[in-house]
Short mmCIF file of C-alpha atoms in Angstrom, two decimals:
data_model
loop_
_atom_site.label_atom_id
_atom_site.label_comp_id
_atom_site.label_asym_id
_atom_site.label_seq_id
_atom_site.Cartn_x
_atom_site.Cartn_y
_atom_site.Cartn_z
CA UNK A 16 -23.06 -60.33 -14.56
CA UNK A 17 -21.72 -57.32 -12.96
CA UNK A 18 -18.27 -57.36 -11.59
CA UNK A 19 -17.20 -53.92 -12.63
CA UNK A 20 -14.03 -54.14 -15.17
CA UNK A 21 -13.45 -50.20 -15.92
CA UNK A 22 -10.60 -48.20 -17.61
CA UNK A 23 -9.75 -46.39 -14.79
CA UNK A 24 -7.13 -44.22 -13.13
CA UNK A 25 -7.38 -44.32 -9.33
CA UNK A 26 -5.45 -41.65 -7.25
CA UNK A 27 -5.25 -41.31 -3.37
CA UNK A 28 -9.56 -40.75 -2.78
CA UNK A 29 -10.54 -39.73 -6.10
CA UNK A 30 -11.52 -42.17 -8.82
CA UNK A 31 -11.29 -41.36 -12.75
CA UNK A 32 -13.57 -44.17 -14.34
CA UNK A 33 -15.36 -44.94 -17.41
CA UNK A 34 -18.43 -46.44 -15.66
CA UNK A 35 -21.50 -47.84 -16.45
CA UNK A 36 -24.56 -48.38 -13.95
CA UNK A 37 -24.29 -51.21 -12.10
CA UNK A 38 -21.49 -51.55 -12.21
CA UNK A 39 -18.45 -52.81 -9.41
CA UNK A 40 -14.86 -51.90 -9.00
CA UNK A 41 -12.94 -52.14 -5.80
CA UNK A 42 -9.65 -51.61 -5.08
CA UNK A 43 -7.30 -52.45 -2.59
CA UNK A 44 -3.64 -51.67 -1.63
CA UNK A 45 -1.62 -53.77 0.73
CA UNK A 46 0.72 -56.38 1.24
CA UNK A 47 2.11 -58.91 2.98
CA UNK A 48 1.15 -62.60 4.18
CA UNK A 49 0.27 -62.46 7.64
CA UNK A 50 -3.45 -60.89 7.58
CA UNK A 51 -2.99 -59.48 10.84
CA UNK A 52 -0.26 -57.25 10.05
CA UNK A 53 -2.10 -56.73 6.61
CA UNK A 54 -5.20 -55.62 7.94
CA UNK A 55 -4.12 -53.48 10.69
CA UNK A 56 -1.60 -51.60 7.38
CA UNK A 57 -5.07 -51.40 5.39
CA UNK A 58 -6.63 -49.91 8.62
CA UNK A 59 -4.54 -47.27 9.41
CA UNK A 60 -4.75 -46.58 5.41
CA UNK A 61 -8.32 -46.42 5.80
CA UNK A 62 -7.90 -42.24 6.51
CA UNK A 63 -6.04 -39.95 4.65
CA UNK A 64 -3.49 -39.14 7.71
CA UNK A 65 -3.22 -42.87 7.72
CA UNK A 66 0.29 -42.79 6.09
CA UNK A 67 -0.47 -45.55 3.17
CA UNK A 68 2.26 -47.96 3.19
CA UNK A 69 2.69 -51.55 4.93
CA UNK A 70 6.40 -52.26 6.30
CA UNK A 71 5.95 -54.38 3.02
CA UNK A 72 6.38 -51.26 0.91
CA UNK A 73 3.52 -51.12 -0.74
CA UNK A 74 1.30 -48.12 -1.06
CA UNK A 75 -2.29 -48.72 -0.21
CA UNK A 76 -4.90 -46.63 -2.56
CA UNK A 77 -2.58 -46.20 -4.74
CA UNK A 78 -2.63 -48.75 -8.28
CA UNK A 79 -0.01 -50.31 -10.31
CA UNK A 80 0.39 -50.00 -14.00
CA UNK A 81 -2.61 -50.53 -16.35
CA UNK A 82 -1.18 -49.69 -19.82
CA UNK A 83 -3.74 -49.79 -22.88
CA UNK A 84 -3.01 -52.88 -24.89
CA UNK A 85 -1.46 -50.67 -27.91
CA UNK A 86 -3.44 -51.63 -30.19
CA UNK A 87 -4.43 -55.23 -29.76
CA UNK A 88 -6.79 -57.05 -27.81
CA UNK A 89 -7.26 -55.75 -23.91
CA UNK A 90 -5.17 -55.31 -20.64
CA UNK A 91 -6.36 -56.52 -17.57
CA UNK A 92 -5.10 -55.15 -14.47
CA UNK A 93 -5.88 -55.46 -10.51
CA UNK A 94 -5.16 -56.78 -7.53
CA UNK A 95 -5.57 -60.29 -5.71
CA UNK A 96 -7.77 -60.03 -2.83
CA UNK A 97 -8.41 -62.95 0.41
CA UNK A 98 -11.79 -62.84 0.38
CA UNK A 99 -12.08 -64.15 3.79
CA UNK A 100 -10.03 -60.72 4.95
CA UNK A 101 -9.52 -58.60 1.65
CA UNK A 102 -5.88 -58.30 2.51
CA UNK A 103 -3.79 -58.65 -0.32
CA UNK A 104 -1.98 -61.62 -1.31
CA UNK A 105 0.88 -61.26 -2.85
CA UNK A 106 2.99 -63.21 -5.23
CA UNK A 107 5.79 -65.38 -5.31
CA UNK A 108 4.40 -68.36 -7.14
CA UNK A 109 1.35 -69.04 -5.03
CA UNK A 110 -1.46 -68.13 -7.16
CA UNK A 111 -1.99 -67.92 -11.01
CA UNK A 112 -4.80 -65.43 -12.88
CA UNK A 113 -5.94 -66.83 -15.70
CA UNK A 114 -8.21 -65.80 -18.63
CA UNK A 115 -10.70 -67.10 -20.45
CA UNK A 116 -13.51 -66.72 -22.84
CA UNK A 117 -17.05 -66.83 -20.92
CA UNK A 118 -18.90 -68.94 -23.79
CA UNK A 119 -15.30 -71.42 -23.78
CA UNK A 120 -14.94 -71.79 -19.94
CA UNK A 121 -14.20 -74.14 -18.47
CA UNK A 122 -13.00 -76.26 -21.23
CA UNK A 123 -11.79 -74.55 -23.79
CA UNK A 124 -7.97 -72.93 -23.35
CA UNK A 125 -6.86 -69.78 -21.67
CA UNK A 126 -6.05 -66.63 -23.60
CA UNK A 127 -3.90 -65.47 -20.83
CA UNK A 128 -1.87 -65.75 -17.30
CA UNK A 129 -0.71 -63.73 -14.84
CA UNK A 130 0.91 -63.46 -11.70
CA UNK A 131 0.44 -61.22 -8.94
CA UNK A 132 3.65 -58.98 -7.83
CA UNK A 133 5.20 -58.77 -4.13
CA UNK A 134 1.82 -55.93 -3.39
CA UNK A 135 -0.75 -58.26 -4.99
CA UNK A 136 -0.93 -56.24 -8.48
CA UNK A 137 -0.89 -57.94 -11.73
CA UNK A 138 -1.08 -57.60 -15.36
CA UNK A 139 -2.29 -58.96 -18.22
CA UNK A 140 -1.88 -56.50 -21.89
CA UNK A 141 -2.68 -57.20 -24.47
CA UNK A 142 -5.12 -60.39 -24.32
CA UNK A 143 -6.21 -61.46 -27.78
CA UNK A 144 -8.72 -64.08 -28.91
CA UNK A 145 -11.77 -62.48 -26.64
CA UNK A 146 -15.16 -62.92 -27.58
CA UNK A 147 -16.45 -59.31 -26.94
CA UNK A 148 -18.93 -58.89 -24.18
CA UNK A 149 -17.82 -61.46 -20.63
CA UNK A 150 -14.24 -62.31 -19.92
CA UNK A 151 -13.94 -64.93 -17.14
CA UNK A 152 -10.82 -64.64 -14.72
CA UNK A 153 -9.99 -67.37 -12.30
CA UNK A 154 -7.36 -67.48 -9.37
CA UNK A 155 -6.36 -70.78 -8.38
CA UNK A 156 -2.81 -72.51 -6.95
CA UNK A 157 0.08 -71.88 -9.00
CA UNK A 158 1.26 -75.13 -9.18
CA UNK A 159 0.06 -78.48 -7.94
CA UNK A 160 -0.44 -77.07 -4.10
CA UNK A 161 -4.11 -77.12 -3.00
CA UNK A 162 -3.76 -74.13 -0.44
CA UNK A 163 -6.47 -72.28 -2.61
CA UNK A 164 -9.93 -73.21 -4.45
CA UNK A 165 -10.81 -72.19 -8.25
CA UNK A 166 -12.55 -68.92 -7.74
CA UNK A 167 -14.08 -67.06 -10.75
CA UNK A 168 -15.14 -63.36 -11.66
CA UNK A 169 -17.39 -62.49 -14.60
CA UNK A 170 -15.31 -59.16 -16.49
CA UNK A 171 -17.25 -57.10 -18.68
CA UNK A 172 -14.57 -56.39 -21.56
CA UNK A 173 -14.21 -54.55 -24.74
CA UNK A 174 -11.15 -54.65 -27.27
CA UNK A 175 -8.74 -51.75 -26.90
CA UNK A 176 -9.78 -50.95 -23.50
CA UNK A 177 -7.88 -51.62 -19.86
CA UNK A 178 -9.81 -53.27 -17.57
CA UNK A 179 -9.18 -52.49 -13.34
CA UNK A 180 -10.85 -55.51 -11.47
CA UNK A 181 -10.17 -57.21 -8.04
CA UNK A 182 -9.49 -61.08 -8.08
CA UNK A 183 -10.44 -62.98 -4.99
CA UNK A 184 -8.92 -65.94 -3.90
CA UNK A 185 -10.72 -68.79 -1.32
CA UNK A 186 -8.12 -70.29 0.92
CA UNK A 187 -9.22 -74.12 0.91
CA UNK A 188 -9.55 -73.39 4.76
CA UNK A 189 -11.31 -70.90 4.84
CA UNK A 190 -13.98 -72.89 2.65
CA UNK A 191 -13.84 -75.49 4.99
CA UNK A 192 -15.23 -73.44 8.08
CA UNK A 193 -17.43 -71.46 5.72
CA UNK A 194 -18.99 -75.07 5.18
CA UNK A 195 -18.84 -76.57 8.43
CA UNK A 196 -20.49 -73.58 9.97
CA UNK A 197 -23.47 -73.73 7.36
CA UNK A 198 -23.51 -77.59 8.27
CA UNK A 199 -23.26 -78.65 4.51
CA UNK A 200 -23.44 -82.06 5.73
CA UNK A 201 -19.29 -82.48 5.01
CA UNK A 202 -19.54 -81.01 1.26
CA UNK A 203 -17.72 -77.62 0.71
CA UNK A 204 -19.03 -74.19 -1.08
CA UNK A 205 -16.67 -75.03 -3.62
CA UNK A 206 -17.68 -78.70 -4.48
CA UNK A 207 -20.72 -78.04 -4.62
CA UNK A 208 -20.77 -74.81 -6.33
CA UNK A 209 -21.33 -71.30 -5.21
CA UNK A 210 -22.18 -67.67 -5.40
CA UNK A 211 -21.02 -65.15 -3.31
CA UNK A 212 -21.85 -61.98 -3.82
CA UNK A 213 -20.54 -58.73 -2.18
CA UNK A 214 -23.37 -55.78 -2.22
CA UNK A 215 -21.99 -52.18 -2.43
CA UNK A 216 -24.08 -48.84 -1.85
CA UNK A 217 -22.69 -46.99 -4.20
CA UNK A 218 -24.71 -43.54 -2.66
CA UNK A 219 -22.92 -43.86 0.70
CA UNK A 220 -19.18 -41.99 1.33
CA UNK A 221 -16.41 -44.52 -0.01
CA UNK A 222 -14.84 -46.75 2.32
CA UNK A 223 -11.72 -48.21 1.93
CA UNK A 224 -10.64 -50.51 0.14
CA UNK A 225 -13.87 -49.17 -2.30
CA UNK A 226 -13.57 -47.07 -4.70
CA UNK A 227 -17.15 -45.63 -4.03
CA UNK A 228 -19.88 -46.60 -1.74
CA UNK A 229 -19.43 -49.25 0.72
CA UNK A 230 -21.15 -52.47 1.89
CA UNK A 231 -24.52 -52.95 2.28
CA UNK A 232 -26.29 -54.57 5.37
CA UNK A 233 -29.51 -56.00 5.21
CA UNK A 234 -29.80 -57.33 1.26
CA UNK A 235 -31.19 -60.83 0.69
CA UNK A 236 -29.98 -62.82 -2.21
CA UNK A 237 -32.16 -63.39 -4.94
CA UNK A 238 -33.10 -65.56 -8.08
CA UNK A 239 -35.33 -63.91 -10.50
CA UNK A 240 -36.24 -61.45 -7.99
CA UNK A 241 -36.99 -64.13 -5.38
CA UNK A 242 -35.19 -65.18 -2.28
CA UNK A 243 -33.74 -68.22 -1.77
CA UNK A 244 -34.25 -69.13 1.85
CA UNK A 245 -32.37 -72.05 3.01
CA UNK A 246 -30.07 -71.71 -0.12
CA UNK A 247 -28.39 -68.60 1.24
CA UNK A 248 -25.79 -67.99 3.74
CA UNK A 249 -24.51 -64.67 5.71
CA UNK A 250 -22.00 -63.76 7.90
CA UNK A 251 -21.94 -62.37 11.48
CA UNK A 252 -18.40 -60.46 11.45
CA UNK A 253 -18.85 -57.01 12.80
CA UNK A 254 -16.90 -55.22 10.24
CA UNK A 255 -16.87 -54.26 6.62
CA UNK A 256 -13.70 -56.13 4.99
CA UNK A 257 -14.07 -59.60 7.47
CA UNK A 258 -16.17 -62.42 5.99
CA UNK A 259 -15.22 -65.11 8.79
CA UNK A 260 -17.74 -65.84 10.99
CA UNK A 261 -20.52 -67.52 8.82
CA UNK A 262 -24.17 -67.41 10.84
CA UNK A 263 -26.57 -70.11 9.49
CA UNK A 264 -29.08 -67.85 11.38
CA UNK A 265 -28.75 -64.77 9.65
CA UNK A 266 -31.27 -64.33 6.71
CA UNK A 267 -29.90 -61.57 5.07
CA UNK A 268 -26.36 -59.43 4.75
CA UNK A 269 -24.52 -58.20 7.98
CA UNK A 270 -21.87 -55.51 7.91
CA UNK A 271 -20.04 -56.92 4.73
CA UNK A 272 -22.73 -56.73 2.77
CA UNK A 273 -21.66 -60.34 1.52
CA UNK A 274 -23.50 -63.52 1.10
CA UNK A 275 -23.49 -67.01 -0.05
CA UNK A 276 -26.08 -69.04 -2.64
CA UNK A 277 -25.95 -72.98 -3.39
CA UNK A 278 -27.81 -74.76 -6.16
CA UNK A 279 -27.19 -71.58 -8.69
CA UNK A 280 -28.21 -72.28 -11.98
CA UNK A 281 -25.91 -70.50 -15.16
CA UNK A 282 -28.01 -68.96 -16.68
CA UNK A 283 -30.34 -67.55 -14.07
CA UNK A 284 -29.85 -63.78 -12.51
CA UNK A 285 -29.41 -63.52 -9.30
CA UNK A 286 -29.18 -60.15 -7.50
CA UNK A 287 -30.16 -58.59 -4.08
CA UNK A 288 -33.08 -57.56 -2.20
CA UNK A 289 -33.71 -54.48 0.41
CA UNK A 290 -36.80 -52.08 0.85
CA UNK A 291 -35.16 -49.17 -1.25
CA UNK A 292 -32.14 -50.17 -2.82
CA UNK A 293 -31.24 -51.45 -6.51
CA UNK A 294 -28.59 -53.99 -7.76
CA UNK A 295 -26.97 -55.36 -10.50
CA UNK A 296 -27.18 -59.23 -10.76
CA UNK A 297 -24.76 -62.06 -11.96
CA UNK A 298 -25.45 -64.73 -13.33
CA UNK A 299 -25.23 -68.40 -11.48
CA UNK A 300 -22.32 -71.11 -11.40
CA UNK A 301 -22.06 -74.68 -11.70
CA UNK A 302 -20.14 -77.38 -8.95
CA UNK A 303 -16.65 -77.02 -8.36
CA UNK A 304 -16.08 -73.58 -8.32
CA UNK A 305 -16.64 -70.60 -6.21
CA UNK A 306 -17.60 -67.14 -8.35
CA UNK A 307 -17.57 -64.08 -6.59
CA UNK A 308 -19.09 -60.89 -7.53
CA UNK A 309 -18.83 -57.48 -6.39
CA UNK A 310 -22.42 -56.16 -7.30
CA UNK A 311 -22.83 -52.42 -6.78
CA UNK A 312 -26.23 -50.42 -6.31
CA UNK A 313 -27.86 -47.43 -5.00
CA UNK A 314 -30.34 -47.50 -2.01
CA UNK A 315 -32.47 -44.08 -0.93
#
């Protein structure tokens, strides 16, 4: 399970991270709630003479406050991403991150909340009661709305460190076209339980809103090494942050480097495939719940 939780420092393009192969961190900075006006922001962002800053207010590339947890337990710290458009959605009661121990989810009790300020940051110091090893965060509706579906993201964590990490959220509509276009036969992705996996060159020139490397076209999803046809979904969208066009067709990753995989299994590994390139793998979900997984890589 690879979804790169780092103590990290990120500047205007140039990255400070305690990092381990294989690993995936991603950042984005944005705001606002229509996507349009979001993504065009992030866009013109994109460049260094892009100026930065939505009419929002908030700074993109540029992090909020990840304090070490003083002492006890760890501090979690990110943003909350749309995975459909990886603009940023922002707070004001819509969306809870919670935390959790990986070998106590889903039952067991959270060991923390948090909620995402007006630019999409939040923060969590200072989470005690973590099993070291696999922290599992979760987005879902704030309150008893059902504008959103439980997404989770597999955190490697360590006590005493601070941990950057992205948190996606899956709009309940956006699952429904994701699942109408893959002709699930009127289930969803998220009732019947999914992976989605993002794959990230890590050897290619960063592109916004990566830290380092950028998607990567062409990877089929694997299980123990071997692909899953008819299990795995792609997308068609002809840029590197869109994941809205879902092609039943399409037998491995397009420009997003993304994917979907049904019928995952917990415990299995499941990674990418393409002639020259290596991943790190995650490991598989049950029904009900979308994870998502930034897995980065090198290819030659």
């Amino acid at each position: 399970m690879v979804a790169r939780g780092v103590a990290c420092a990120l500047a205007v393009w140039s990255v400070a991270c305690d990092a381990t192969a294989g690993d995936v961190l991603t950042a984005l900075g944005d705001a606002g709630d229509g996507r349009a006006d979001a993504r065009a922001a992030v866009d013109a962002a994109a460049t260094p003479d892009g100026g930065g800053a939505d009419a929002g207010g908030c700074a993109a590339m540029v992090d909020g406050p990840c304090p070490a947890p003083g002492g006890v337990g760890i501090t979690v710290c990110g943003r909350v991403l749309d995975v459909e458009d990886t603009s940023i959605v922002p707070g004001g009661g819509t969306v809870t991150v919670r935390f959790f121990n990986a070998v106590d989810f889903p039952g067991g009790p959270s060991l923390a909340e948090a909620t995402p300020d007006a630019c999409g940051w939040f923060v969590a110091q200072g989470v005690t009661g973590l099993i070291p090893g696999l922290l599992v965060l979760t987005t879902d509706d704030a309150g008893a709305g059902d504008v959103y579906e439980p997404v989770l993201t597999i955190v490697p964590a360590s006590t005493g460190s601070a941990v950057r990490v992205n948190a996606y959220t899956l709009r309940a509509d956006t699952d429904r076209a994701w699942s109408a276009a893959a002709g699930l036969g009127g289930a969803t992705f998220s009732d019947m339980g999914a992976l989605a996996l993002i794959f990230l060159d890590a050897s290619q020139p960063p592109l916004f809103p990566f830290l380092s490397g950028r998607p990567a076209a062409g990877v089929t999803i694997t299980e123990g090494g071997t692909p899953q046809p008819g299990d795995d979904y792609y997308f068609a969208d002809g840029g590197p942050l869109s994941r809205s066009v879902l092609s039943p067709a399409a037998g491995a990753t397009g420009a997003n480097g993304s994917g979907l995989l049904i019928g995952t299994q917990p415990l299995q590994e499941y990674g990418g495939q393409r002639a020259g390139c290596t991943f790190g793998t995650a490991k598989g979900v049950g029904p009900g719940v979308v994870q998502i997984q930034e897995l980065y890589g090198t290819c030659n």
